[in-house]
Coordinates of C-alpha atoms and ligand atoms in Angstrom, one line a residue:
M579 CA 3.7 0.3 9.2
C580 CA 5.9 -2.4 10.9
G581 CA 5.0 -6.0 10.6
I582 CA 4.1 -8.4 13.4
I583 CA 3.9 -12.1 13.5
G584 CA 3.3 -14.8 16.2
Y585 CA 3.0 -18.6 16.2
S586 CA 1.8 -21.0 18.8
G587 CA 1.7 -24.6 17.6
V588 CA 3.3 -28.1 17.5
E589 CA 6.3 -27.2 15.3
N590 CA 9.3 -25.0 15.8
S591 CA 8.2 -21.4 15.7
V592 CA 11.6 -19.9 14.8
P593 CA 11.7 -20.7 11.1
K594 CA 8.0 -19.7 10.9
L595 CA 8.6 -16.4 12.5
I596 CA 11.5 -15.7 10.3
E597 CA 9.6 -16.6 7.1
G598 CA 6.6 -14.6 8.3
L599 CA 8.8 -11.6 8.9
K600 CA 10.4 -11.9 5.5
A601 CA 6.9 -11.8 4.0
L602 CA 6.1 -8.7 6.1
E603 CA 9.4 -6.9 5.4
Y604 CA 7.6 -4.7 2.9
R605 CA 6.0 -3.0 5.9
G606 CA 9.4 -1.8 7.2
Y607 CA 12.9 -3.0 7.4
D608 CA 14.8 -0.8 9.8
S609 CA 15.2 -3.6 12.3
A610 CA 13.8 -7.0 13.2
G611 CA 13.5 -9.2 16.3
I612 CA 11.8 -12.3 17.8
A613 CA 11.0 -13.4 21.3
V614 CA 10.4 -17.1 21.9
F615 CA 9.6 -19.3 24.9
T616 CA 12.5 -21.6 25.8
E617 CA 13.1 -23.8 28.8
S618 CA 15.0 -21.0 30.6
G619 CA 12.4 -18.3 30.0
I620 CA 11.8 -16.0 27.1
S621 CA 14.7 -15.6 24.7
V622 CA 15.0 -12.3 22.7
I623 CA 17.0 -11.8 19.5
K624 CA 16.9 -8.5 17.8
A625 CA 19.1 -6.4 15.6
K626 CA 19.2 -3.3 13.4
G627 CA 18.7 -3.8 9.7
R628 CA 17.2 -6.5 7.7
I629 CA 15.9 -9.9 8.8
A630 CA 19.0 -11.4 7.3
N631 CA 20.9 -10.0 10.3
I632 CA 18.7 -12.0 12.7
E633 CA 19.3 -15.1 10.6
K634 CA 23.0 -14.6 10.9
I635 CA 22.7 -14.3 14.7
L636 CA 20.6 -17.5 14.8
D637 CA 23.1 -19.4 12.7
T638 CA 26.0 -18.4 14.8
E639 CA 24.8 -18.0 18.4
Y640 CA 21.5 -19.9 18.6
Q641 CA 22.0 -22.9 16.3
N642 CA 19.8 -25.2 18.3
L643 CA 17.1 -22.7 19.2
E644 CA 13.7 -24.5 19.2
S645 CA 10.5 -23.2 20.5
V646 CA 6.8 -23.9 19.8
C647 CA 5.7 -20.4 20.5
G648 CA 7.0 -16.9 19.9
I649 CA 6.4 -13.4 18.4
G650 CA 8.4 -11.4 15.8
H651 CA 8.6 -7.9 14.5
T652 CA 10.0 -6.0 11.5
R653 CA 10.2 -2.2 12.1
W654 CA 9.6 1.0 10.2
A655 CA 11.1 3.5 12.6
T656 CA 8.8 6.3 14.0
H657 CA 10.0 7.0 17.5
G658 CA 13.8 6.6 17.7
E659 CA 16.4 5.9 15.1
P660 CA 16.8 2.4 13.6
S661 CA 19.1 0.7 16.1
D662 CA 19.5 -2.6 18.1
R663 CA 18.1 -1.0 21.2
N664 CA 15.1 0.5 19.5
S665 CA 14.2 -2.9 17.9
H666 CA 11.2 -4.8 19.0
P667 CA 10.3 -7.0 21.0
H668 CA 10.4 -4.7 24.0
G669 CA 9.5 -5.4 27.6
T670 CA 11.0 -7.1 30.7
D671 CA 11.9 -10.6 31.8
R672 CA 8.2 -11.1 32.5
I673 CA 6.7 -9.9 29.3
R674 CA 7.7 -9.2 25.7
L675 CA 5.7 -7.2 23.3
V676 CA 5.7 -6.3 19.6
H677 CA 3.7 -3.3 18.2
N678 CA 2.6 -1.7 15.0
G679 CA 1.2 1.8 15.3
I680 CA 1.9 4.9 17.4
I681 CA 1.2 5.5 21.1
E682 CA 0.5 9.2 21.1
N683 CA 0.5 9.8 24.8
Y684 CA 3.7 7.9 25.5
I685 CA 5.5 10.9 27.1
Q686 CA 2.8 11.2 29.8
L687 CA 2.8 7.5 30.3
K688 CA 6.6 7.5 30.5
K689 CA 6.4 10.0 33.4
E690 CA 3.9 7.8 35.2
L691 CA 6.0 4.7 34.7
S692 CA 9.2 6.5 35.9
A693 CA 7.3 7.4 39.1
C694 CA 6.8 3.6 39.5
D695 CA 10.6 3.1 39.2
Y696 CA 10.7 1.9 35.6
S697 CA 13.7 2.8 33.5
F698 CA 13.9 2.7 29.8
E699 CA 16.4 1.3 27.3
S700 CA 15.0 2.7 24.1
D701 CA 13.5 5.9 22.6
T702 CA 10.4 4.1 21.4
D703 CA 6.7 4.6 22.2
T704 CA 6.4 0.8 22.2
E705 CA 8.6 0.3 25.2
I706 CA 6.2 2.5 27.2
A707 CA 3.3 0.2 26.2
A708 CA 5.3 -2.8 27.1
K709 CA 6.3 -1.5 30.5
L710 CA 2.7 -0.4 31.1
V711 CA 1.5 -4.0 30.5
D712 CA 4.3 -5.2 32.7
L713 CA 3.2 -2.9 35.6
N714 CA -0.4 -4.0 35.3
Y715 CA 0.7 -7.7 35.1
K716 CA 2.8 -7.3 38.2
T717 CA -0.2 -6.2 40.1
S718 CA -2.9 -8.5 38.7
E719 CA -0.8 -11.5 37.5
D720 CA -3.6 -11.9 35.0
P721 CA -2.4 -11.2 31.4
L722 CA -5.9 -10.5 30.1
Q723 CA -6.6 -8.0 32.8
A724 CA -3.2 -6.4 32.4
I725 CA -3.8 -5.9 28.7
K726 CA -7.3 -4.6 29.2
T727 CA -6.2 -2.1 31.9
S728 CA -3.2 -1.0 29.8
V729 CA -5.0 -0.5 26.4
E730 CA -7.6 1.7 28.2
K731 CA -4.7 4.1 28.9
L732 CA -3.2 4.1 25.4
Y733 CA -4.1 6.9 22.9
G734 CA -3.2 6.3 19.3
S735 CA -3.0 3.2 17.2
Y736 CA -1.8 -0.3 18.0
A737 CA -1.7 -3.9 16.9
L738 CA 0.0 -5.7 19.7
G739 CA 1.4 -9.2 20.2
I740 CA 2.4 -10.0 23.8
I741 CA 3.8 -13.1 25.6
F742 CA 4.0 -13.5 29.3
D743 CA 6.7 -15.6 31.0
K744 CA 4.3 -17.6 33.2
Y745 CA 2.0 -18.5 30.2
P746 CA 4.2 -20.4 27.7
G747 CA 2.3 -21.4 24.6
K748 CA 0.0 -18.4 24.7
I749 CA 0.1 -15.2 22.6
Y750 CA -2.1 -12.3 23.5
A751 CA -3.1 -9.9 20.7
A752 CA -5.0 -6.6 20.7
R753 CA -5.7 -4.0 18.1
K754 CA -7.0 -0.5 17.5
D755 CA -6.6 1.3 14.2
S756 CA -3.7 -1.0 13.1
P757 CA -4.4 -4.2 11.2
L758 CA -4.1 -7.6 12.8
I759 CA -5.3 -11.1 11.8
V760 CA -5.4 -14.4 13.6
A761 CA -4.8 -17.3 11.3
I762 CA -5.8 -20.9 11.9
S763 CA -4.0 -24.0 10.8
D764 CA -3.9 -27.7 11.7
K765 CA -0.5 -27.4 13.2
G766 CA -0.9 -24.2 15.2
N767 CA -2.3 -20.7 15.1
F768 CA -0.8 -17.4 14.2
I769 CA -1.2 -13.7 14.6
A770 CA 0.0 -11.5 11.7
S771 CA -0.3 -7.9 10.3
D772 CA -1.2 -9.3 7.0
I773 CA -2.2 -12.5 5.2
P774 CA 1.0 -13.0 3.1
A775 CA 2.9 -13.7 6.3
V776 CA 1.0 -16.9 6.9
L777 CA -0.1 -17.9 3.4
K778 CA 2.5 -20.7 3.2
Y779 CA 0.7 -22.4 6.1
T780 CA -2.9 -21.4 5.9
N781 CA -5.4 -19.2 4.2
R782 CA -8.0 -19.3 7.0
Y783 CA -8.1 -16.4 9.3
Y784 CA -10.1 -14.1 11.6
Q785 CA -10.0 -10.3 11.2
L786 CA -9.6 -8.8 14.7
E787 CA -11.9 -5.9 15.1
Q788 CA -11.3 -2.6 17.0
G789 CA -10.8 -3.2 20.7
E790 CA -10.9 -7.0 20.5
I791 CA -8.3 -9.1 22.4
A792 CA -7.4 -12.6 21.3
V793 CA -5.6 -15.4 23.1
V794 CA -3.8 -17.7 20.6
E795 CA -2.8 -21.2 21.6
K796 CA -1.6 -24.2 19.6
D797 CA -5.1 -25.7 19.4
K798 CA -7.5 -22.9 20.1
V799 CA -8.1 -19.2 19.8
T800 CA -10.3 -17.3 22.2
V801 CA -11.5 -13.8 21.3
Y802 CA -13.0 -11.2 23.7
D803 CA -14.7 -8.0 22.7
E804 CA -14.0 -4.6 24.2
C805 CA -16.1 -5.3 27.3
G806 CA -14.3 -8.6 27.9
S807 CA -17.1 -10.8 26.8
L808 CA -16.3 -14.0 24.8
I809 CA -17.2 -13.7 21.1
K810 CA -17.4 -16.1 18.2
K811 CA -15.7 -15.0 15.0
D812 CA -16.4 -15.9 11.4
I813 CA -13.5 -17.6 9.7
M814 CA -12.6 -16.0 6.4
T815 CA -10.7 -17.6 3.5
A816 CA -8.0 -15.8 1.5
D817 CA -8.1 -16.8 -2.1
W818 CA -4.5 -15.7 -2.8
D819 CA -2.4 -18.7 -3.4
V820 CA 1.1 -18.9 -1.9
R821 CA 2.9 -18.4 -5.3
A822 CA 1.2 -15.1 -5.6
A823 CA 3.4 -13.8 -2.8
E824 CA 6.6 -15.3 -4.2
K825 CA 9.0 -14.0 -6.9
C826 CA 8.5 -17.0 -9.2
G827 CA 11.9 -16.6 -11.0
Y828 CA 11.7 -12.8 -11.4
E829 CA 14.6 -10.9 -10.0
H830 CA 12.4 -8.6 -8.1
F831 CA 8.7 -8.5 -7.0
M832 CA 8.3 -5.1 -8.8
L833 CA 9.2 -6.7 -12.1
K834 CA 6.9 -9.7 -11.5
E835 CA 4.1 -7.4 -10.6
I836 CA 4.5 -5.2 -13.7
Y837 CA 4.3 -8.4 -15.8
E838 CA 1.2 -9.4 -13.9
E839 CA -0.7 -6.3 -15.1
P840 CA -2.5 -7.8 -18.1
L841 CA -4.0 -10.6 -16.0
A842 CA -4.8 -8.2 -13.2
I843 CA -6.8 -6.0 -15.5
V844 CA -8.7 -8.9 -16.9
N845 CA -9.5 -10.3 -13.4
T846 CA -10.7 -6.9 -12.2
I847 CA -12.7 -5.8 -15.1
R848 CA -14.1 -8.9 -16.9
P849 CA -16.4 -10.1 -14.1
R850 CA -17.9 -6.6 -13.9
I851 CA -19.1 -6.5 -17.5
N852 CA -22.4 -8.2 -18.3
D853 CA -23.9 -8.2 -21.7
G854 CA -21.3 -5.6 -22.6
L855 CA -22.4 -3.1 -19.9
P856 CA -20.9 -2.2 -16.6
C857 CA -22.2 -4.4 -13.7
L858 CA -20.9 -3.1 -10.4
D859 CA -23.2 -4.8 -8.0
L860 CA -22.7 -2.4 -5.1
P861 CA -24.6 -2.5 -1.9
G862 CA -26.3 0.9 -1.4
L863 CA -25.5 2.2 -4.9
T864 CA -28.5 1.8 -7.2
D865 CA -28.7 3.5 -10.5
D866 CA -30.9 6.1 -8.9
T867 CA -28.5 6.9 -6.1
I868 CA -25.7 7.2 -8.6
K869 CA -27.8 9.6 -10.6
A870 CA -28.4 11.7 -7.4
F871 CA -24.7 12.4 -6.8
K872 CA -23.8 15.9 -7.6
R873 CA -20.1 15.8 -6.8
I874 CA -17.4 13.1 -6.5
N875 CA -14.4 13.3 -4.3
I876 CA -11.5 10.9 -4.7
V877 CA -9.4 10.8 -1.6
A878 CA -6.2 8.8 -1.4
C879 CA -2.4 8.9 -0.9
G880 CA 0.6 8.6 -3.2
T881 CA 0.1 6.3 -6.2
A882 CA -3.5 5.6 -5.3
M883 CA -4.1 9.3 -5.4
H884 CA -2.5 9.5 -8.8
A885 CA -4.9 6.8 -10.0
G886 CA -7.6 9.2 -8.8
F887 CA -6.3 11.8 -11.2
I888 CA -7.0 9.4 -14.1
G889 CA -10.4 8.6 -12.6
R890 CA -11.2 12.3 -12.4
T891 CA -10.4 12.8 -16.1
A892 CA -12.4 9.7 -17.1
I893 CA -15.5 10.5 -15.0
E894 CA -15.5 14.2 -16.0
R895 CA -15.0 13.4 -19.6
L896 CA -17.7 10.7 -19.8
A897 CA -20.2 11.5 -17.1
R898 CA -19.7 15.3 -16.8
I899 CA -19.9 15.1 -13.0
P900 CA -17.4 17.4 -11.2
V901 CA -14.6 15.4 -9.5
K902 CA -12.1 16.6 -6.9
V903 CA -9.0 14.6 -6.0
E904 CA -7.7 15.2 -2.5
I905 CA -4.6 14.1 -0.6
A906 CA -6.0 12.2 2.3
S907 CA -3.6 13.6 4.9
E908 CA -4.8 17.2 3.9
F909 CA -8.5 16.3 3.5
R910 CA -8.9 14.9 7.0
Y911 CA -7.9 18.2 8.7
K912 CA -9.6 20.7 6.3
N913 CA -13.2 20.5 7.4
P914 CA -14.3 19.4 3.9
I915 CA -17.6 20.6 2.4
L916 CA -19.5 17.4 2.0
D917 CA -23.1 16.2 2.3
K918 CA -25.4 13.5 1.1
D919 CA -25.1 14.6 -2.5
D920 CA -21.4 13.7 -2.4
L921 CA -19.8 10.4 -3.3
V922 CA -16.4 10.0 -1.7
I923 CA -14.2 7.4 -3.3
I924 CA -11.4 6.2 -1.1
M925 CA -8.7 4.4 -3.2
S926 CA -6.1 2.2 -1.4
Q927 CA -4.1 -0.8 -2.3
S928 CA -3.6 -1.9 1.3
G929 CA -6.9 -0.7 2.6
E930 CA -5.0 0.2 5.8
T931 CA -3.5 3.6 5.0
A932 CA -4.1 5.6 8.2
D933 CA -4.9 9.0 6.5
S934 CA -7.2 7.4 3.9
L935 CA -9.0 5.5 6.7
A936 CA -9.5 8.7 8.6
A937 CA -10.7 10.5 5.5
L938 CA -13.3 7.7 5.0
R939 CA -14.6 8.0 8.6
L940 CA -14.8 11.8 8.3
S941 CA -16.7 11.6 5.0
K942 CA -19.2 9.2 6.7
E943 CA -19.6 11.7 9.6
H944 CA -20.5 14.4 7.0
G945 CA -23.2 12.1 5.5
A946 CA -21.5 11.4 2.2
H947 CA -21.7 8.0 0.6
T948 CA -18.3 6.3 0.7
L949 CA -17.0 3.9 -1.9
A950 CA -13.8 2.0 -1.2
I951 CA -11.6 0.8 -4.1
V952 CA -9.3 -1.6 -2.3
N953 CA -7.0 -4.5 -3.2
V954 CA -6.6 -6.2 0.1
A955 CA -9.8 -8.1 1.0
G956 CA -11.2 -7.6 4.5
S957 CA -8.9 -4.6 5.2
S958 CA -10.2 -1.8 7.4
I959 CA -11.1 0.6 4.5
A960 CA -12.9 -2.2 2.7
R961 CA -14.9 -3.1 5.8
E962 CA -15.8 0.4 6.9
A963 CA -16.9 1.9 3.6
D964 CA -20.6 2.0 2.6
S965 CA -19.8 0.2 -0.6
T966 CA -16.6 -1.6 -1.6
L967 CA -15.1 -2.6 -5.0
Y968 CA -12.1 -4.8 -4.9
T969 CA -9.3 -4.6 -7.4
W970 CA -8.3 -8.2 -8.0
A971 CA -4.6 -7.6 -8.5
G972 CA -3.4 -10.2 -6.1
P973 CA -0.9 -9.4 -3.4
E974 CA 1.4 -6.5 -4.2
I975 CA 4.7 -7.0 -2.3
A976 CA 7.1 -4.5 -3.9
V977 CA 7.0 -1.3 -2.0
A978 CA 6.6 0.7 -5.2
S979 CA 3.0 0.2 -6.4
T980 CA 2.6 -0.9 -10.0
K981 CA -0.1 -3.4 -10.8
A982 CA -2.4 -2.0 -8.1
Y983 CA -2.2 1.4 -9.9
T984 CA -3.0 -0.1 -13.3
V985 CA -6.1 -1.9 -12.0
Q986 CA -7.2 1.1 -10.0
I987 CA -7.2 3.2 -13.2
S988 CA -8.9 0.3 -15.1
L989 CA -11.6 0.2 -12.5
M990 CA -12.0 4.0 -12.7
Y991 CA -12.6 3.7 -16.4
L992 CA -15.4 1.2 -15.7
I993 CA -16.9 3.4 -13.0
A994 CA -16.8 6.4 -15.4
A995 CA -18.9 4.4 -17.9
K996 CA -21.4 3.3 -15.2
F997 CA -21.8 6.9 -14.0
A998 CA -22.1 8.2 -17.6
L999 CA -24.9 5.7 -18.3
C1000 CA -26.8 6.6 -15.1
H1001 CA -26.5 10.3 -15.8
G1002 CA -27.7 9.7 -19.4
K1003 CA -24.5 11.0 -20.9
I1004 CA -23.7 8.0 -23.1
T1005 CA -26.0 5.4 -24.7
D1006 CA -25.8 1.6 -24.1
D1007 CA -24.2 1.2 -27.5
E1008 CA -21.5 3.8 -26.7
A1009 CA -20.9 2.1 -23.4
R1010 CA -20.6 -1.3 -25.0
Q1011 CA -18.1 -0.1 -27.5
Y1012 CA -16.0 1.6 -24.8
L1013 CA -16.1 -1.4 -22.5
H1014 CA -15.2 -3.7 -25.4
A1015 CA -12.1 -1.6 -26.0
L1016 CA -11.3 -1.6 -22.3
I1017 CA -11.4 -5.3 -21.7
E1018 CA -10.3 -6.6 -25.1
Q1019 CA -7.6 -4.0 -26.1
T1020 CA -6.0 -2.7 -22.9
P1021 CA -4.6 -6.0 -21.6
V1022 CA -3.1 -6.7 -25.1
A1023 CA -1.7 -3.2 -25.2
V1024 CA 0.1 -3.9 -21.9
E1025 CA 1.4 -7.2 -23.2
N1026 CA 2.8 -5.4 -26.2
A1027 CA 4.2 -2.6 -24.0
L1028 CA 6.0 -5.2 -22.0
K1029 CA 7.8 -6.3 -25.1
L1030 CA 9.5 -2.9 -25.2
S1031 CA 11.5 -3.8 -22.1
D1032 CA 14.9 -3.7 -24.0
R1033 CA 14.1 -0.2 -25.3
C1034 CA 13.2 0.8 -21.7
I1035 CA 16.6 -0.4 -20.6
Q1036 CA 18.3 1.7 -23.2
I1037 CA 16.4 4.8 -21.9
S1038 CA 17.2 3.9 -18.3
E1039 CA 20.9 3.7 -19.3
K1040 CA 20.6 7.2 -20.6
I1041 CA 19.0 8.7 -17.5
S1042 CA 20.6 6.6 -14.8
G1043 CA 23.4 9.1 -14.2
A1044 CA 21.1 12.1 -13.9
E1045 CA 20.8 14.1 -10.7
H1046 CA 17.5 15.8 -11.7
L1047 CA 14.8 14.9 -14.2
F1048 CA 11.5 16.2 -15.3
Y1049 CA 8.3 14.5 -16.6
I1050 CA 6.0 16.7 -18.6
G1051 CA 2.6 16.2 -20.1
R1052 CA -0.7 17.8 -20.8
G1053 CA -4.2 16.6 -19.8
I1054 CA -4.3 12.9 -18.9
D1055 CA -0.6 12.7 -19.8
Y1056 CA 0.1 15.1 -17.0
D1057 CA -1.8 12.7 -14.7
I1058 CA 0.5 9.9 -15.8
A1059 CA 3.6 12.1 -15.5
Q1060 CA 2.9 12.5 -11.8
E1061 CA 2.9 8.8 -11.2
A1062 CA 5.9 8.1 -13.5
S1063 CA 7.8 10.7 -11.6
L1064 CA 7.0 9.3 -8.2
K1065 CA 7.9 5.8 -9.4
L1066 CA 11.3 6.9 -10.6
K1067 CA 12.2 9.0 -7.5
E1068 CA 11.1 6.5 -4.9
I1069 CA 13.1 3.6 -6.2
S1070 CA 16.1 5.2 -8.0
Y1071 CA 16.6 8.2 -5.7
I1072 CA 17.0 10.5 -8.8
H1073 CA 15.3 13.8 -7.9
S1074 CA 12.4 14.0 -10.3
E1075 CA 9.4 16.4 -10.8
S1076 CA 6.4 16.3 -12.9
Y1077 CA 5.0 19.3 -14.6
A1078 CA 2.1 20.3 -16.7
A1079 CA 4.0 20.9 -19.9
G1080 CA 2.5 24.4 -20.5
E1081 CA 3.4 25.5 -16.9
M1082 CA 7.2 25.0 -17.2
K1083 CA 7.8 28.4 -18.6
H1084 CA 6.2 30.0 -15.6
G1085 CA 9.2 29.3 -13.4
T1086 CA 10.5 25.8 -13.5
I1087 CA 12.1 26.0 -16.9
S1088 CA 15.0 27.9 -15.1
L1089 CA 16.1 24.5 -13.8
I1090 CA 16.6 23.2 -17.3
T1091 CA 20.3 23.2 -18.1
E1092 CA 22.5 21.2 -20.6
G1093 CA 21.7 17.5 -20.4
V1094 CA 18.9 17.5 -17.9
P1095 CA 16.6 14.7 -19.0
V1096 CA 13.0 15.6 -19.7
I1097 CA 10.6 12.8 -20.4
A1098 CA 7.7 14.2 -22.4
I1099 CA 4.5 12.1 -22.4
C1100 CA 2.7 12.8 -25.6
T1101 CA -0.1 10.4 -26.2
Q1102 CA -3.1 12.6 -26.8
D1103 CA -3.7 13.3 -30.4
H1104 CA -5.3 16.8 -29.9
L1105 CA -2.4 17.9 -27.8
V1106 CA 0.6 16.6 -29.8
E1107 CA 1.3 20.0 -31.5
K1108 CA 1.1 21.8 -28.2
M1109 CA 3.4 19.3 -26.6
I1110 CA 5.9 19.7 -29.4
S1111 CA 6.1 23.4 -28.8
N1112 CA 6.7 22.8 -25.1
I1113 CA 9.3 20.1 -25.9
K1114 CA 11.1 22.6 -28.2
E1115 CA 11.2 25.1 -25.3
V1116 CA 13.1 22.8 -23.0
K1117 CA 15.2 21.4 -25.9
A1118 CA 16.3 24.9 -26.8
R1119 CA 17.7 25.2 -23.2
G1120 CA 19.7 22.0 -23.4
A1121 CA 17.3 19.4 -22.1
Y1122 CA 17.9 15.8 -23.2
V1123 CA 14.4 15.0 -24.4
I1124 CA 12.8 11.5 -24.4
V1125 CA 9.3 11.4 -25.9
I1126 CA 6.8 8.7 -25.2
C1127 CA 4.1 8.7 -27.9
K1128 CA 1.8 6.4 -29.8
E1129 CA 3.2 4.1 -32.4
N1130 CA 1.3 6.0 -35.1
T1131 CA 2.3 9.5 -34.0
H1132 CA 4.7 11.2 -36.4
M1133 CA 7.6 12.8 -34.5
D1134 CA 10.2 14.6 -36.5
K1135 CA 13.8 13.4 -35.6
E1136 CA 14.9 16.8 -34.4
V1137 CA 12.1 17.1 -31.8
A1138 CA 13.6 14.6 -29.4
D1139 CA 16.8 12.8 -28.5
E1140 CA 14.9 9.6 -28.0
V1141 CA 11.4 8.5 -29.0
L1142 CA 9.7 5.5 -27.3
K1143 CA 6.7 4.5 -29.3
I1144 CA 4.0 2.6 -27.5
P1145 CA 0.9 0.6 -28.5
V1146 CA -2.1 2.6 -29.7
L1147 CA -5.4 2.7 -27.9
S1148 CA -8.1 5.4 -27.8
D1149 CA -6.7 8.5 -26.1
L1150 CA -8.5 8.0 -22.8
F1151 CA -7.0 4.6 -22.3
M1152 CA -3.4 5.6 -23.3
P1153 CA -2.3 5.9 -19.7
I1154 CA -2.4 2.1 -19.4
P1155 CA 0.4 1.2 -21.9
A1156 CA 2.2 4.5 -21.0
I1157 CA 2.5 3.6 -17.4
T1158 CA 3.7 0.1 -18.2
V1159 CA 6.8 1.4 -20.0
L1160 CA 7.3 4.2 -17.5
Q1161 CA 7.3 1.7 -14.7
L1162 CA 9.8 -0.4 -16.6
V1163 CA 12.0 2.6 -17.1
A1164 CA 11.9 3.4 -13.3
Y1165 CA 12.6 -0.3 -12.5
H1166 CA 15.6 -0.6 -14.8
T1167 CA 17.0 2.7 -13.7
S1168 CA 16.9 1.5 -10.1
V1169 CA 18.6 -1.7 -11.0
I1170 CA 21.3 0.1 -13.0
R1171 CA 21.9 2.4 -10.0
G1172 CA 22.2 -0.6 -7.7
C1173 CA 19.3 0.4 -5.5
D1174 CA 17.2 -2.0 -3.5
V1175 CA 14.3 -2.0 -5.9
D1176 CA 11.7 -3.8 -3.8
K1177 CA 12.6 -2.1 -0.5
P1178 CA 13.7 1.5 -1.2
R1179 CA 15.2 3.4 1.7
N1180 CA 13.0 5.1 4.3
L1181 CA 9.8 3.6 2.9
A1182 CA 7.3 1.0 3.9
K1183 CA 4.4 -0.4 1.9
S1184 CA 1.5 -0.1 4.3
V1185 CA 1.5 3.3 5.9
T1186 CA -0.6 2.7 9.0
V1187 CA 0.6 5.9 10.8
E1188 CA -0.3 9.4 9.9
Ligands
F6R381 C1 4.2 4.4 -4.1 C2 3.2 3.8 -3.2 C3 2.6 4.7 -2.3 C4 1.1 4.2 -2.0 C5 0.5 5.0 -0.8 C6 -0.9 4.6 -0.5 O1 4.7 3.5 -5.1 O2 3.0 2.6 -3.2 O3 2.5 6.0 -2.7 O4 0.4 4.3 -3.1 O5 1.3 4.9 0.3 O6 -1.0 3.3 -0.2 P1 -2.4 2.5 -0.3 O7 -2.7 2.4 -1.7 O8 -2.1 1.2 0.3 O9 -3.4 3.3 0.5

């Protein structure tokens, strides 16, 4: 987590750093800071809280601050509470440094630096890295050498942006296991954690690889490999346009991103259907290799893992291949049973989640084939997997994932059809019918679900005062319940749990008291009767029941307090319109409760630490 930015060019860097930090604020917003070259040396401005606090300081104390080169940081606290003194940049009068990642051996290094008469102002691991660079710079007076010697001593993950007092106009950047790009423009060059930070100025960038060090100047970029040899990098082009990373009139990014779902589904799925059949075009994955897989593991975190649950249901139902869904942070330490007969699907919006990346590397070590399903092009997971499928959702800025989840599950439906065909479980005609429904009907169902926004607001009004809430469902509705519950709790701070509807009576039903809201997802025709029995069980104990069901499902009035009827698709695809309305309910509840929808407390979008 944490976002870093740097600019060296012919224009004032200050507004560029601030804008870049705002675009990176989704990576953390505990504090922010910048360090820029001025005539009197390096000026540092940093403060606890949002970037707006830095803007206030600039407006009042630094009105005429101009500088053509500087670095900036927005923090998600790991070591040390959010505070002014723990804010980045860290360092000394000679060097200033910003960091994303975790220096695991910082305690040992701190002892070594203390023995060299260094003292410390913060509780951060980053300050140790900064002082280590300072020490090596003091002895060598050569920034490159100082960085090289320092990073050799660092254990853990880092993306670093460093400036040295005697080298105005130069930004030094290094990375290992945390993302960092170098972006190129006609008016100067940038470093950044992610593309949206620079999209306003350029879409041309290099991806820094593990161990590489870059020197960024106004009119050139020099990159060295781990051994210090000069290397030439290929320039990549991001095809996200700048408006994709703006709110475009919506009150929040989350709302905008929910409304983008129909198009995101079309962009992700349509190019992958040819003559009505799935066309995945995956390096290393021929029909024969797909046929040879005996097991599938889907490994991911949070919402992406929840998309894996839907993928499991779809693949098992259609292709009859056993699928396990694993939490990446657990999987990576459990010595998983994997071999060449296994396919491991790593699902990730950002493509940088530390635990998912580690799970990917571990799966490769075990000889399994790895398939990444990733939204951010060129991200670490996308680059390291044996095969990669992109979800073309465009940039997702709100911390709560919405459109990325919807396209992940859409892609899983497509993969399920492909695997079912290769394993001879469905015919071409059946696949054509299924894919026709996927591409023609699901985007329309989402459009129609979005029209239920007012009804969602009414439901949000009903639940917004609750302290606890439950989502229940059976089968694929339980898969959806888990994501709906996460969405609500992370942005509205209402304690929410999801349960398999039939499991409530084995313990959890004791938590149901008068008025506790229970949202019952009931979209599977063959499970409606069973769900109604479970709904009656909680209703009899005082629950305030809200049922989400198909438009054509008959629901007696006395079954529920509220019924939200959603567009009808075949049962397997019902999670798509269901999640749209459930995301809207979470969104409006958060708004009603006055929460910071796009930047919920304690969270960051890109979780690059374990
Ligand atoms: C919740 C959310 C997170 C992410 C999780 C994995 O709304 O966004 O649970 O899904 O941190 O992130 P990615 O998909 O980037 O690996």
